[in-house]
Amino acid sequence: MFSLVLVLAAYLARSSFAQYTLQDDYSGPDFLDGFTFFTDADPTEGYVDYVDGTSNGLFSQSGGSVTLSVDSSNIASGRGRQSVRLTSKASYNHALVVIDVGHMPANICGVWPAFWSTGPDWPSNGEIDIIEGVNLQSTNKLTLHSDPGCTINGKDCQGSTGCSVDSGLYGDSINSAGGAIYALEWTSEGMSIWGWTGSDAPSDALSGAPDPSGWGTPTGSFPSGPGCDVDTFFKDQQLVFDTTFCGVWAGEVWADDPQCSSLAATCEEYVQNTPEAFVDAYWTINALKVYTNGDGSSSSGSITGSTGSTGNTDNIGNTDEEPSSQAVVEDVPNDQSNTPSTTTVPPVEKVPTTALSQPTNPIQTRRPVGGRLRGGGDWGGGRRGGRGTDRKEKRKLSVGGRHMKHLIIESSDRDDGRG
């Protein structure tokens, strides 16, 4: 009898420990209390001018929703078309992140939107791409990027190449459905990402106590294992929203897309001279919540959320559930009508960098293919992750199921933060 009581007590303790509770709520009028605007030159070498959206209307709020827009009225000049990029002040180690997207940038030539997370000193602390794509891509690209030594499902997650799966709602499919809910669960057992239309989402996804164990097979899964201990390779993740143009992904595949390349000779030329094409290149965020379950390290930053936290959000944790037997990218079924396809080498990823100088007239300059340089820190606060590289490699990139030409990616010896 005594042993039965002990077993029951252990079970109840485990269940209580694994329960998620709301840690940070970025929804509503206090959204900007938890984010900062990035206004330096684009680390992805895009034809974009990141600005503080509060000064020109590119950031707006209505009711509980936030809209992140791009300039769709003016001929672009200087660094490029104006847009906004936001980085969370808080960083996380283990969490359940749930976002209700009312609208995202549509499938538009030249556009490269993403909702993702990254740690400092990219790629040493990893990157998780939750929603991302370019140009007319119709399916979401879920990707992890890490330091060398992380292999998941037989895929090398190292650096610019990463390990990815093409599956789930993206762009027009989200907008035509009236929005979508995406969720990332990050635990010691790995990463799982779900994507649903609003009507198909589980009722507890945005509730006070969500339970991912009842959400069914993820859209994409990246299990921890002998090839990659995710707690070693992914740390201190900050959340990022951005919409850039062209750059080392959307721009480099421009010529390989007959529909986009028929619009202009280069991506930059089209983005510069066709402002009306980007009316629908905006995000509407209805809700963004981060849940934890008390088994993780703290996050840092100044946040105001429903929990009333300011400055330190402790106990960011993972569930204590057993890893799903379905957690293999190759075998993940897709409920969104697009069959998942693994991608050995995803689009070139961004590495955090210091502010990059850009040509005065980028339309006359072909941007180098040097890795998708993506800074994730609070740049205004001096957090400048990234590292120099010395590499020369040939990669075959897969974009939306189409393989582009082989590209020679070269970097001389340098330590300027560009990957």
Short mmCIF file of C-alpha atoms in Angstrom, two decimals, residues 12-408:
data_model
loop_
_atom_site.label_atom_id
_atom_site.label_comp_id
_atom_site.label_asym_id
_atom_site.label_seq_id
_atom_site.Cartn_x
_atom_site.Cartn_y
_atom_site.Cartn_z
CA LEU A 12 1.13 13.47 -9.61
CA ALA A 13 4.40 15.35 -9.12
CA ARG A 14 5.45 14.52 -12.66
CA SER A 15 2.10 15.66 -14.08
CA SER A 16 2.20 18.90 -12.12
CA PHE A 17 5.81 19.53 -13.12
CA ALA A 18 5.07 19.09 -16.80
CA GLN A 19 2.07 21.42 -16.89
CA TYR A 20 2.61 24.59 -18.90
CA THR A 21 1.71 27.96 -17.48
CA LEU A 22 1.84 31.38 -19.12
CA GLN A 23 5.24 33.04 -18.73
CA ASP A 24 5.07 36.02 -21.10
CA ASP A 25 2.13 37.45 -23.01
CA TYR A 26 3.16 39.81 -25.80
CA SER A 27 -0.41 40.36 -26.93
CA GLY A 28 -2.24 43.65 -26.70
CA PRO A 29 -1.14 47.26 -26.26
CA ASP A 30 2.06 46.37 -24.38
CA PHE A 31 3.58 44.46 -27.30
CA LEU A 32 6.48 46.87 -27.77
CA ASP A 33 7.43 46.66 -24.09
CA GLY A 34 8.91 43.28 -24.91
CA PHE A 35 10.58 44.06 -28.28
CA THR A 36 13.15 46.43 -29.75
CA PHE A 37 13.44 47.75 -33.31
CA PHE A 38 16.53 46.80 -35.28
CA THR A 39 17.57 49.70 -37.54
CA ASP A 40 21.06 48.79 -38.77
CA ALA A 41 21.89 47.58 -42.28
CA ASP A 42 20.31 44.22 -43.02
CA PRO A 43 22.61 41.33 -42.02
CA THR A 44 21.08 39.26 -44.86
CA GLU A 45 22.26 41.84 -47.41
CA GLY A 46 18.67 42.55 -48.38
CA TYR A 47 17.46 45.60 -50.28
CA VAL A 48 15.73 46.92 -47.18
CA ASP A 49 15.86 49.89 -44.84
CA TYR A 50 14.86 48.76 -41.35
CA VAL A 51 13.28 51.62 -39.44
CA ASP A 52 11.54 52.34 -36.15
CA GLY A 53 8.01 51.67 -37.34
CA THR A 54 6.38 53.89 -34.74
CA SER A 55 7.64 56.99 -36.53
CA ASN A 56 6.21 56.25 -40.00
CA GLY A 57 3.20 54.03 -39.45
CA LEU A 58 4.84 50.71 -40.36
CA PHE A 59 4.07 49.54 -36.82
CA SER A 60 0.45 49.88 -35.77
CA GLN A 61 -1.98 48.45 -33.26
CA SER A 62 -5.72 47.94 -33.41
CA GLY A 63 -7.55 46.36 -30.55
CA GLY A 64 -5.35 43.52 -29.37
CA SER A 65 -3.58 43.01 -32.70
CA VAL A 66 -0.26 44.32 -33.97
CA THR A 67 0.54 45.00 -37.63
CA LEU A 68 4.07 45.11 -39.05
CA SER A 69 4.08 46.63 -42.54
CA VAL A 70 6.48 47.64 -45.29
CA ASP A 71 6.45 50.80 -47.39
CA SER A 72 4.08 50.23 -50.32
CA SER A 73 3.78 53.83 -51.50
CA ASN A 74 7.19 55.12 -52.50
CA ILE A 75 9.99 54.35 -54.92
CA ALA A 76 12.75 52.93 -52.72
CA SER A 77 16.17 54.51 -52.40
CA GLY A 78 19.27 54.31 -50.23
CA ARG A 79 19.46 51.02 -48.35
CA GLY A 80 16.18 49.86 -49.86
CA ARG A 81 12.46 49.55 -49.18
CA GLN A 82 11.46 50.47 -45.65
CA SER A 83 10.39 47.68 -43.33
CA VAL A 84 10.53 46.71 -39.65
CA ARG A 85 12.44 44.06 -37.77
CA LEU A 86 11.72 43.33 -34.11
CA THR A 87 13.72 41.30 -31.56
CA SER A 88 12.42 40.22 -28.16
CA LYS A 89 14.18 41.59 -25.12
CA ALA A 90 13.78 38.25 -23.36
CA SER A 91 15.71 35.13 -24.24
CA TYR A 92 14.51 31.61 -23.52
CA ASN A 93 15.86 28.17 -22.67
CA HIS A 94 13.02 25.68 -23.19
CA ALA A 95 9.55 27.02 -23.81
CA LEU A 96 6.26 26.55 -25.61
CA VAL A 97 5.83 29.48 -28.01
CA VAL A 98 2.38 29.96 -29.56
CA ILE A 99 1.57 32.63 -32.14
CA ASP A 100 -1.78 33.54 -33.68
CA VAL A 101 -1.02 35.04 -37.11
CA GLY A 102 -3.97 36.89 -38.61
CA HIS A 103 -2.01 37.71 -41.76
CA MET A 104 1.56 37.31 -42.97
CA PRO A 105 3.37 38.69 -46.02
CA ALA A 106 1.76 37.13 -49.06
CA ASN A 107 3.50 35.09 -51.75
CA ILE A 108 5.13 38.07 -53.49
CA CYS A 109 8.23 38.17 -55.65
CA GLY A 110 11.12 39.76 -53.79
CA VAL A 111 9.74 39.28 -50.28
CA TRP A 112 11.50 37.26 -47.53
CA PRO A 113 9.50 37.18 -44.27
CA ALA A 114 10.29 35.14 -41.17
CA PHE A 115 9.27 34.50 -37.58
CA TRP A 116 12.17 32.78 -35.89
CA SER A 117 14.44 32.66 -32.87
CA THR A 118 18.19 32.84 -32.42
CA GLY A 119 20.85 32.71 -29.73
CA PRO A 120 23.95 34.88 -29.34
CA ASP A 121 27.15 34.23 -31.31
CA TRP A 122 25.40 32.58 -34.27
CA PRO A 123 25.45 29.69 -34.92
CA SER A 124 26.97 28.66 -31.57
CA ASN A 125 23.64 28.83 -29.74
CA GLY A 126 21.41 27.87 -32.63
CA GLU A 127 18.52 29.21 -34.65
CA ILE A 128 14.95 27.93 -34.97
CA ASP A 129 12.94 29.01 -38.03
CA ILE A 130 9.22 28.69 -37.27
CA ILE A 131 7.69 30.49 -40.27
CA GLU A 132 9.83 31.38 -43.28
CA GLY A 133 9.92 31.52 -47.05
CA VAL A 134 10.71 33.68 -50.08
CA ASN A 135 9.10 34.92 -53.29
CA LEU A 136 6.27 32.63 -54.48
CA GLN A 137 7.12 29.75 -52.13
CA SER A 138 3.86 28.10 -51.08
CA THR A 139 4.96 25.79 -48.24
CA ASN A 140 6.55 26.72 -44.93
CA LYS A 141 10.22 25.90 -44.37
CA LEU A 142 10.96 24.72 -40.83
CA THR A 143 14.71 24.76 -40.15
CA LEU A 144 17.25 24.39 -37.34
CA HIS A 145 20.77 25.83 -37.57
CA SER A 146 23.57 24.95 -35.19
CA ASP A 147 27.27 24.70 -34.57
CA PRO A 148 29.05 21.70 -36.15
CA GLY A 149 28.26 18.41 -34.50
CA CYS A 150 24.45 18.43 -34.50
CA THR A 151 22.82 15.81 -36.73
CA ILE A 152 19.07 15.19 -36.53
CA ASN A 153 17.29 12.50 -38.53
CA GLY A 154 20.46 12.03 -40.54
CA LYS A 155 20.54 15.70 -41.51
CA ASP A 156 23.48 17.96 -40.61
CA CYS A 157 22.12 21.08 -38.91
CA GLN A 158 25.41 22.94 -39.16
CA GLY A 159 25.47 26.67 -39.84
CA SER A 160 24.17 28.07 -43.08
CA THR A 161 22.92 24.75 -44.38
CA GLY A 162 20.87 23.63 -41.40
CA CYS A 163 18.37 20.79 -41.33
CA SER A 164 14.86 21.49 -42.54
CA VAL A 165 11.49 20.14 -43.59
CA ASP A 166 9.10 21.78 -46.04
CA SER A 167 5.65 21.41 -44.55
CA GLY A 168 2.73 23.48 -43.35
CA LEU A 169 0.85 26.69 -44.00
CA TYR A 170 2.71 29.69 -45.39
CA GLY A 171 1.89 33.01 -47.05
CA ASP A 172 -1.27 32.91 -49.15
CA SER A 173 -2.47 29.66 -47.57
CA ILE A 174 -2.44 31.35 -44.16
CA ASN A 175 -4.13 34.50 -45.40
CA SER A 176 -6.85 32.74 -47.41
CA ALA A 177 -7.72 30.68 -44.32
CA GLY A 178 -8.17 33.82 -42.26
CA GLY A 179 -4.99 33.20 -40.30
CA ALA A 180 -3.11 30.37 -38.63
CA ILE A 181 -1.74 29.35 -35.28
CA TYR A 182 1.83 28.06 -35.05
CA ALA A 183 3.39 26.52 -31.95
CA LEU A 184 6.98 25.59 -31.11
CA GLU A 185 7.64 23.24 -28.21
CA TRP A 186 11.31 23.21 -27.22
CA THR A 187 12.32 20.68 -24.57
CA SER A 188 15.37 18.57 -23.77
CA GLU A 189 13.73 15.91 -25.94
CA GLY A 190 13.86 18.12 -29.03
CA MET A 191 11.87 20.62 -31.07
CA SER A 192 8.31 20.13 -32.33
CA ILE A 193 6.42 22.63 -34.49
CA TRP A 194 2.70 22.57 -35.24
CA GLY A 195 0.76 24.70 -37.70
CA TRP A 196 -3.03 24.90 -37.97
CA THR A 197 -5.68 27.10 -39.48
CA GLY A 198 -7.63 28.87 -36.78
CA SER A 199 -10.57 26.48 -37.01
CA ASP A 200 -8.32 23.42 -36.74
CA ALA A 201 -6.18 24.60 -33.83
CA PRO A 202 -6.60 22.85 -30.48
CA SER A 203 -8.76 24.82 -28.09
CA ASP A 204 -6.04 24.93 -25.43
CA ALA A 205 -3.25 26.30 -27.66
CA LEU A 206 -3.68 29.85 -26.37
CA SER A 207 -5.27 28.97 -23.04
CA GLY A 208 -3.69 29.31 -19.64
CA ALA A 209 -2.57 25.68 -19.52
CA PRO A 210 -1.91 24.20 -22.99
CA ASP A 211 -1.14 20.48 -23.31
CA PRO A 212 0.83 19.63 -26.48
CA SER A 213 0.54 15.90 -25.75
CA GLY A 214 -2.99 16.10 -27.15
CA TRP A 215 -2.13 18.05 -30.30
CA GLY A 216 -1.37 15.13 -32.56
CA THR A 217 1.58 14.67 -34.86
CA PRO A 218 3.65 17.86 -35.31
CA THR A 219 4.02 19.49 -38.70
CA GLY A 220 7.77 19.08 -38.22
CA SER A 221 9.85 17.39 -35.51
CA PHE A 222 13.53 17.55 -34.63
CA PRO A 223 14.21 15.03 -31.84
CA SER A 224 17.22 15.20 -29.57
CA GLY A 225 19.39 12.10 -29.62
CA PRO A 226 22.91 10.71 -29.89
CA GLY A 227 23.57 12.85 -32.96
CA CYS A 228 22.50 16.10 -31.32
CA ASP A 229 21.81 17.07 -27.74
CA VAL A 230 19.57 20.09 -28.29
CA ASP A 231 20.40 21.48 -24.83
CA THR A 232 24.02 21.75 -25.95
CA PHE A 233 23.39 23.39 -29.32
CA PHE A 234 20.36 25.63 -28.65
CA LYS A 235 20.42 28.25 -25.91
CA ASP A 236 19.23 31.75 -25.02
CA GLN A 237 16.82 32.11 -27.93
CA GLN A 238 15.30 35.51 -28.71
CA LEU A 239 12.17 35.82 -30.85
CA VAL A 240 12.44 37.78 -34.11
CA PHE A 241 10.00 39.14 -36.71
CA ASP A 242 11.27 40.54 -39.97
CA THR A 243 10.37 41.17 -43.59
CA THR A 244 13.32 41.80 -45.85
CA PHE A 245 13.66 41.89 -49.62
CA CYS A 246 15.97 40.12 -52.06
CA GLY A 247 19.24 39.47 -50.24
CA VAL A 248 21.13 36.20 -50.12
CA TRP A 249 18.05 34.03 -50.53
CA ALA A 250 15.14 35.76 -52.31
CA GLY A 251 17.54 37.74 -54.48
CA GLU A 252 19.82 34.87 -55.34
CA VAL A 253 17.00 32.63 -56.59
CA TRP A 254 15.33 35.44 -58.55
CA ALA A 255 16.72 34.37 -61.92
CA ASP A 256 15.62 30.77 -61.32
CA ASP A 257 11.96 31.71 -60.96
CA PRO A 258 10.47 32.37 -64.41
CA GLN A 259 7.49 34.26 -62.99
CA CYS A 260 9.54 36.61 -60.81
CA SER A 261 12.39 37.10 -63.26
CA SER A 262 9.89 38.12 -65.96
CA LEU A 263 8.97 41.16 -63.84
CA ALA A 264 12.44 42.74 -63.78
CA ALA A 265 16.04 41.88 -64.50
CA THR A 266 16.92 41.82 -60.81
CA CYS A 267 15.08 41.48 -57.54
CA GLU A 268 16.37 44.86 -56.37
CA GLU A 269 15.09 46.60 -59.47
CA TYR A 270 11.61 45.19 -58.94
CA VAL A 271 11.50 45.96 -55.23
CA GLN A 272 12.77 49.50 -55.78
CA ASN A 273 10.35 50.53 -58.51
CA THR A 274 7.13 48.63 -57.75
CA PRO A 275 5.86 49.79 -54.34
CA GLU A 276 2.26 48.79 -55.06
CA ALA A 277 3.33 45.14 -55.28
CA PHE A 278 3.95 45.09 -51.53
CA VAL A 279 0.60 46.22 -50.16
CA ASP A 280 0.02 42.71 -48.77
CA ALA A 281 3.55 42.24 -47.40
CA TYR A 282 2.51 42.74 -43.78
CA TRP A 283 2.19 40.76 -40.57
CA THR A 284 -0.83 40.92 -38.29
CA ILE A 285 -0.16 39.30 -34.93
CA ASN A 286 -3.30 38.58 -32.94
CA ALA A 287 -1.52 36.91 -30.06
CA LEU A 288 1.98 35.76 -29.04
CA LYS A 289 2.42 33.80 -25.82
CA VAL A 290 5.31 31.97 -24.23
CA TYR A 291 4.53 29.18 -21.79
CA THR A 292 6.94 27.39 -19.44
CA ASN A 293 6.72 24.52 -17.01
CA GLY A 294 9.39 25.30 -14.45
CA ASP A 295 12.29 23.14 -15.62
CA GLY A 296 14.70 25.44 -17.40
CA SER A 297 16.98 28.42 -17.05
CA SER A 298 15.93 32.02 -16.82
CA SER A 299 15.29 34.50 -19.57
CA SER A 300 16.59 38.01 -19.48
CA GLY A 301 15.14 41.28 -20.66
CA SER A 302 12.47 43.73 -19.71
CA ILE A 303 9.01 42.42 -20.49
CA THR A 304 5.53 43.41 -19.52
CA GLY A 305 3.02 40.61 -19.95
CA SER A 306 -0.03 39.14 -18.35
CA THR A 307 2.24 37.65 -15.68
CA GLY A 308 3.49 41.09 -14.78
CA SER A 309 7.13 40.07 -15.18
CA THR A 310 9.66 42.85 -15.56
CA GLY A 311 13.23 42.08 -16.29
CA ASN A 312 13.60 38.42 -15.40
CA THR A 313 11.35 35.60 -16.46
CA ASP A 314 12.50 32.57 -14.51
CA ASN A 315 11.87 28.88 -14.80
CA ILE A 316 11.66 28.51 -18.53
CA GLY A 317 11.27 24.81 -18.90
CA ASN A 318 10.46 21.76 -20.86
CA THR A 319 7.82 19.12 -20.60
CA ASP A 320 8.65 15.81 -19.05
CA GLU A 321 6.76 13.85 -21.69
CA GLU A 322 8.30 10.95 -23.55
CA PRO A 323 9.49 11.85 -27.05
CA SER A 324 6.99 11.02 -29.74
CA SER A 325 7.63 7.94 -31.83
CA GLN A 326 6.56 10.10 -34.79
CA ALA A 327 9.34 12.61 -34.21
CA VAL A 328 11.17 11.97 -37.46
CA VAL A 329 11.15 14.60 -40.18
CA GLU A 330 10.95 12.15 -43.02
CA ASP A 331 7.84 10.47 -41.63
CA VAL A 332 5.84 13.48 -40.51
CA PRO A 333 2.43 13.50 -42.25
CA ASN A 334 1.08 16.80 -43.39
CA ASP A 335 -2.46 17.79 -42.65
CA GLN A 336 -2.27 20.88 -44.83
CA SER A 337 -2.47 19.16 -48.23
CA ASN A 338 1.25 19.65 -48.92
CA THR A 339 3.33 16.54 -48.54
CA PRO A 340 6.39 17.21 -46.37
CA SER A 341 9.67 16.88 -48.16
CA THR A 342 13.02 16.84 -46.44
CA THR A 343 15.60 19.36 -47.50
CA THR A 344 19.20 18.38 -46.99
CA VAL A 345 20.40 21.92 -47.68
CA PRO A 346 17.93 24.74 -46.99
CA PRO A 347 18.31 28.31 -48.17
CA VAL A 348 21.42 30.02 -46.99
CA GLU A 349 20.92 31.21 -43.41
CA LYS A 350 21.66 34.51 -41.74
CA VAL A 351 24.50 34.99 -39.30
CA PRO A 352 24.48 37.85 -36.79
CA THR A 353 26.89 40.55 -37.82
CA THR A 354 27.84 44.09 -37.16
CA ALA A 355 26.29 46.70 -39.40
CA LEU A 356 27.20 45.91 -42.98
CA SER A 357 28.03 48.61 -45.46
CA GLN A 358 25.88 48.49 -48.55
CA PRO A 359 26.47 49.93 -51.99
CA THR A 360 24.94 53.31 -52.71
CA ASN A 361 23.20 51.83 -55.73
CA PRO A 362 22.61 48.15 -54.92
CA ILE A 363 20.78 47.62 -58.18
CA GLN A 364 24.08 47.88 -60.00
CA THR A 365 25.80 45.48 -57.62
CA ARG A 366 25.21 41.74 -57.46
CA ARG A 367 25.16 40.86 -53.82
CA PRO A 368 27.59 38.12 -52.77
CA VAL A 369 26.22 34.74 -51.81
CA GLY A 370 27.84 34.48 -48.45
CA GLY A 371 25.49 32.73 -46.10
CA ARG A 372 22.19 33.96 -44.82
CA LEU A 373 23.50 36.40 -42.28
CA ARG A 374 20.92 36.83 -39.61
CA GLY A 375 21.58 38.80 -36.43
CA GLY A 376 19.29 38.03 -33.54
CA GLY A 377 20.52 40.22 -30.73
CA ASP A 378 19.44 43.52 -29.33
CA TRP A 379 21.78 45.42 -31.58
CA GLY A 380 20.98 48.74 -30.03
CA GLY A 381 22.17 47.31 -26.73
CA GLY A 382 25.47 46.18 -28.12
CA ARG A 383 24.74 42.49 -28.41
CA ARG A 384 26.46 41.64 -31.64
CA GLY A 385 26.70 37.93 -32.11
CA GLY A 386 28.37 36.24 -35.01
CA ARG A 387 31.77 35.10 -36.00
CA GLY A 388 34.07 35.23 -38.95
CA THR A 389 34.48 32.25 -41.22
CA ASP A 390 36.97 30.96 -43.70
CA ARG A 391 35.25 28.71 -46.17
CA LYS A 392 34.80 27.87 -49.79
CA GLU A 393 32.05 25.45 -50.56
CA LYS A 394 29.63 24.49 -53.27
CA ARG A 395 26.03 23.88 -52.27
CA LYS A 396 22.89 22.86 -54.04
CA LEU A 397 20.08 24.85 -52.54
CA SER A 398 16.46 23.75 -52.46
CA VAL A 399 13.77 26.39 -52.49
CA GLY A 400 10.11 25.45 -52.37
CA GLY A 401 10.85 22.05 -53.89
CA ARG A 402 12.86 23.55 -56.78
CA HIS A 403 16.60 23.18 -56.96
CA MET A 404 18.52 26.24 -57.96
CA LYS A 405 21.86 26.30 -59.70
CA HIS A 406 25.03 25.38 -57.88
CA LEU A 407 26.55 28.38 -56.20
CA ILE A 408 30.13 28.91 -55.13
#
